[in-house]
CSV table of C-alpha atoms in Angstrom, one decimal:
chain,number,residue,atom,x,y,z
A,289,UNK,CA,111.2,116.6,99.0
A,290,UNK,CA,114.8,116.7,99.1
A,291,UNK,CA,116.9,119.1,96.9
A,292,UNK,CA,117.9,116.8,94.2
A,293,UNK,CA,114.3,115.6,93.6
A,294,UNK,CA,112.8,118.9,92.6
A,295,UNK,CA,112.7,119.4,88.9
A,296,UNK,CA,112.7,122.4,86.9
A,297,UNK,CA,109.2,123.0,85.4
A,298,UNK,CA,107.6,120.8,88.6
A,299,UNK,CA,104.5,122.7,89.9
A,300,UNK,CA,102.3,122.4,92.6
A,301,UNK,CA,98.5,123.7,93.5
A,302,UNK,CA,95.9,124.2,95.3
A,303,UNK,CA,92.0,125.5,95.7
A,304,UNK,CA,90.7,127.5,98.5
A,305,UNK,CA,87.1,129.1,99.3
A,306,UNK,CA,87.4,132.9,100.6
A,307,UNK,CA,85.1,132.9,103.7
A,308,UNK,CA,83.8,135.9,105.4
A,309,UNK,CA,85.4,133.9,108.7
A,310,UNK,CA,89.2,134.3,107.3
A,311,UNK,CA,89.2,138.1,106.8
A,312,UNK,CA,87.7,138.3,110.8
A,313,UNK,CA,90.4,135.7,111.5
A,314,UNK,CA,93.2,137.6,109.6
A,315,UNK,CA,92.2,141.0,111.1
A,316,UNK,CA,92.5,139.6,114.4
A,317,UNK,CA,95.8,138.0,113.7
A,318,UNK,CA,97.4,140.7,111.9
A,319,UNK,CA,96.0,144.0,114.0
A,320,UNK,CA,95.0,145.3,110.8
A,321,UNK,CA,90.9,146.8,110.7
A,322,UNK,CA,91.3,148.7,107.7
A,323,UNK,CA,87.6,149.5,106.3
A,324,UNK,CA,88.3,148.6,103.2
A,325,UNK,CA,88.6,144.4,104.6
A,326,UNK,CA,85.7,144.9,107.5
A,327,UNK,CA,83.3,147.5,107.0
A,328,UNK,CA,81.2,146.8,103.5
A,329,UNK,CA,79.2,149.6,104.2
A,330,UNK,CA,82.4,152.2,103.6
A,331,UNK,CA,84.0,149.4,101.4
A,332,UNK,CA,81.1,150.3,99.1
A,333,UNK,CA,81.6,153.8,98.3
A,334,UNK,CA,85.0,153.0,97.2
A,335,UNK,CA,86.5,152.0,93.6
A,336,UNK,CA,86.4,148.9,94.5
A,337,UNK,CA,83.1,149.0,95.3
A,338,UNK,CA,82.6,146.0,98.4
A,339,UNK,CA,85.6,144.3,100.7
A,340,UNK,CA,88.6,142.8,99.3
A,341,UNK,CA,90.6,140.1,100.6
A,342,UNK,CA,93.9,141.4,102.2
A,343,UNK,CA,96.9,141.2,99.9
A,344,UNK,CA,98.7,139.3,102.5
A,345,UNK,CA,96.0,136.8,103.3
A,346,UNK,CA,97.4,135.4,99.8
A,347,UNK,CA,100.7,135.5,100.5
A,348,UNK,CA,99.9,133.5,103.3
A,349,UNK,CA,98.4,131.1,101.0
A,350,UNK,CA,101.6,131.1,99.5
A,351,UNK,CA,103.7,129.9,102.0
A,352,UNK,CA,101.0,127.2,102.5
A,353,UNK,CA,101.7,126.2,99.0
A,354,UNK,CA,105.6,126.0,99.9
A,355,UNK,CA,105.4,124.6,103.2
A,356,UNK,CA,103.0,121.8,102.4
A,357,UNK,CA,103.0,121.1,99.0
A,358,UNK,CA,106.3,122.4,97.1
A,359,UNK,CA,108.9,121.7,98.4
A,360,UNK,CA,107.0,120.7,102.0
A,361,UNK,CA,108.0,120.4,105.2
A,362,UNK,CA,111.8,121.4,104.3
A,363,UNK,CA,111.2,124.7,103.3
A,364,UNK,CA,112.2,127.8,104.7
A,365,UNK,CA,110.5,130.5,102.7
A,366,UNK,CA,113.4,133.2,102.5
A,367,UNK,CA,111.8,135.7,99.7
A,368,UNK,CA,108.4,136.9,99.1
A,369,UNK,CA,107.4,138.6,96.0
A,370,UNK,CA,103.9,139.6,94.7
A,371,UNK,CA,102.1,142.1,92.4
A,372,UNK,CA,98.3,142.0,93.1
A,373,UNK,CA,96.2,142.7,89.7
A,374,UNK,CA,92.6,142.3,90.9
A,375,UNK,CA,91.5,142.0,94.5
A,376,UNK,CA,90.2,138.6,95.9
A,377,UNK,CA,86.4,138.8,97.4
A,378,UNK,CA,84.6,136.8,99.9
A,379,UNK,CA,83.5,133.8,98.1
A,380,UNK,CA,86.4,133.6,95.6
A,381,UNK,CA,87.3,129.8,95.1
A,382,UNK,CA,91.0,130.6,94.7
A,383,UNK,CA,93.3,128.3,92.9
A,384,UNK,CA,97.1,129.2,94.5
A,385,UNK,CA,100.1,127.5,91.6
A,386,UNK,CA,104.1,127.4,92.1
A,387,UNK,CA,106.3,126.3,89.5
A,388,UNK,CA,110.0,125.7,90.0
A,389,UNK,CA,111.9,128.0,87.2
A,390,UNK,CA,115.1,127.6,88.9
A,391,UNK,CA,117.6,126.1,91.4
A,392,UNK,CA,121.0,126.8,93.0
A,393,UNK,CA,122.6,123.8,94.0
A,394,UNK,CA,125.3,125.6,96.1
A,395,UNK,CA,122.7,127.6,97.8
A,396,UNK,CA,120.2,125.1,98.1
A,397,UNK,CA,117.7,127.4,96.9
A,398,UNK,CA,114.3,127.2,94.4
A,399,UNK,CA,112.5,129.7,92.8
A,400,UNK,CA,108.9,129.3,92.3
A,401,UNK,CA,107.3,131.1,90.0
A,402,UNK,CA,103.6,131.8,91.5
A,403,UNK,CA,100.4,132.6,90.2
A,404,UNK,CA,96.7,133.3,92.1
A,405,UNK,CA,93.4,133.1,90.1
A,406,UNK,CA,90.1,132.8,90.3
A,407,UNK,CA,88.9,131.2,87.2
A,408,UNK,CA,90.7,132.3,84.5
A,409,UNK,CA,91.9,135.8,85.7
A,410,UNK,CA,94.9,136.0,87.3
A,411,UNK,CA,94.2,138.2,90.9
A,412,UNK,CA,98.0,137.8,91.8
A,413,UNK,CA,101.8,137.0,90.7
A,414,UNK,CA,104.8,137.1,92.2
A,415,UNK,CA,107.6,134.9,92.8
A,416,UNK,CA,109.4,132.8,96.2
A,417,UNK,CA,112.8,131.8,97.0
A,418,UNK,CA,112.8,129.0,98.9
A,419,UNK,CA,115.9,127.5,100.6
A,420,UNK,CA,115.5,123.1,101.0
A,421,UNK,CA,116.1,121.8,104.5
A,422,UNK,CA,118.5,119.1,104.4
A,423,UNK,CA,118.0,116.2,106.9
């Protein structure tokens, strides 16, 4: 989409299914084998009590969200804000949302207000600055 067609109040969304194959993947990718995303056995004994999505495997879904969907393939995803509620698990069906609460025409720039949940509980907030591409 181009600048001018975004509205204020426009949203964007989409589902996705947690599988075990995406926290290998994003382990791999990232360098990061902290026990608490690969091991259940020590993920267990912890508060949380069994693995938990990485934090950042939703942000990724985030710029997903912004790079395919809202505004699409003119985005360049500038800011990244999230505060995490309630960890994601393996199996989560995930539905990732991004609504436009404001724009700066000289700038260019959106702000999409973002919400992860699974069902009705919100896992994760935050919020992305995103500038739109021009031709």
């Amino acid at each position: 989409k181009n600048f001018e067609d975004i509205k204020i109040g426009e949203s964007a969304s989409f589902e996705r299914l947690v599988l075990e194959s995406d926290l290998a993947k994003f382990s791999e990718l990232s360098g990061d084998y902290n026990p608490l995303h690969v091991d259940e056995e020590y993920a267990l004994k912890t508060e949380f009590k069994g693995r938990v999505v990485y934090g950042m495997f939703l942000g990724a879904l985030v710029s997903r969200l912004v790079g395919m969907e809202l505004p699409g393939k003119k985005a360049l995803l500038v800011k990244e804000s999230m505060e995490f509620k309630s960890p994601a698990r393996i199996g989560d069906n995930l539905l990732v949302k991004g609504e436009v609460v404001h724009k700066s025409s000289f700038a260019q720039l959106i702000e999409l207000r973002i919400d992860i949940s699974r069902g009705n509980e919100i896992l994760a907030t935050g919020a992305v600055f995103v500038k739109v591409l021009k031709d």
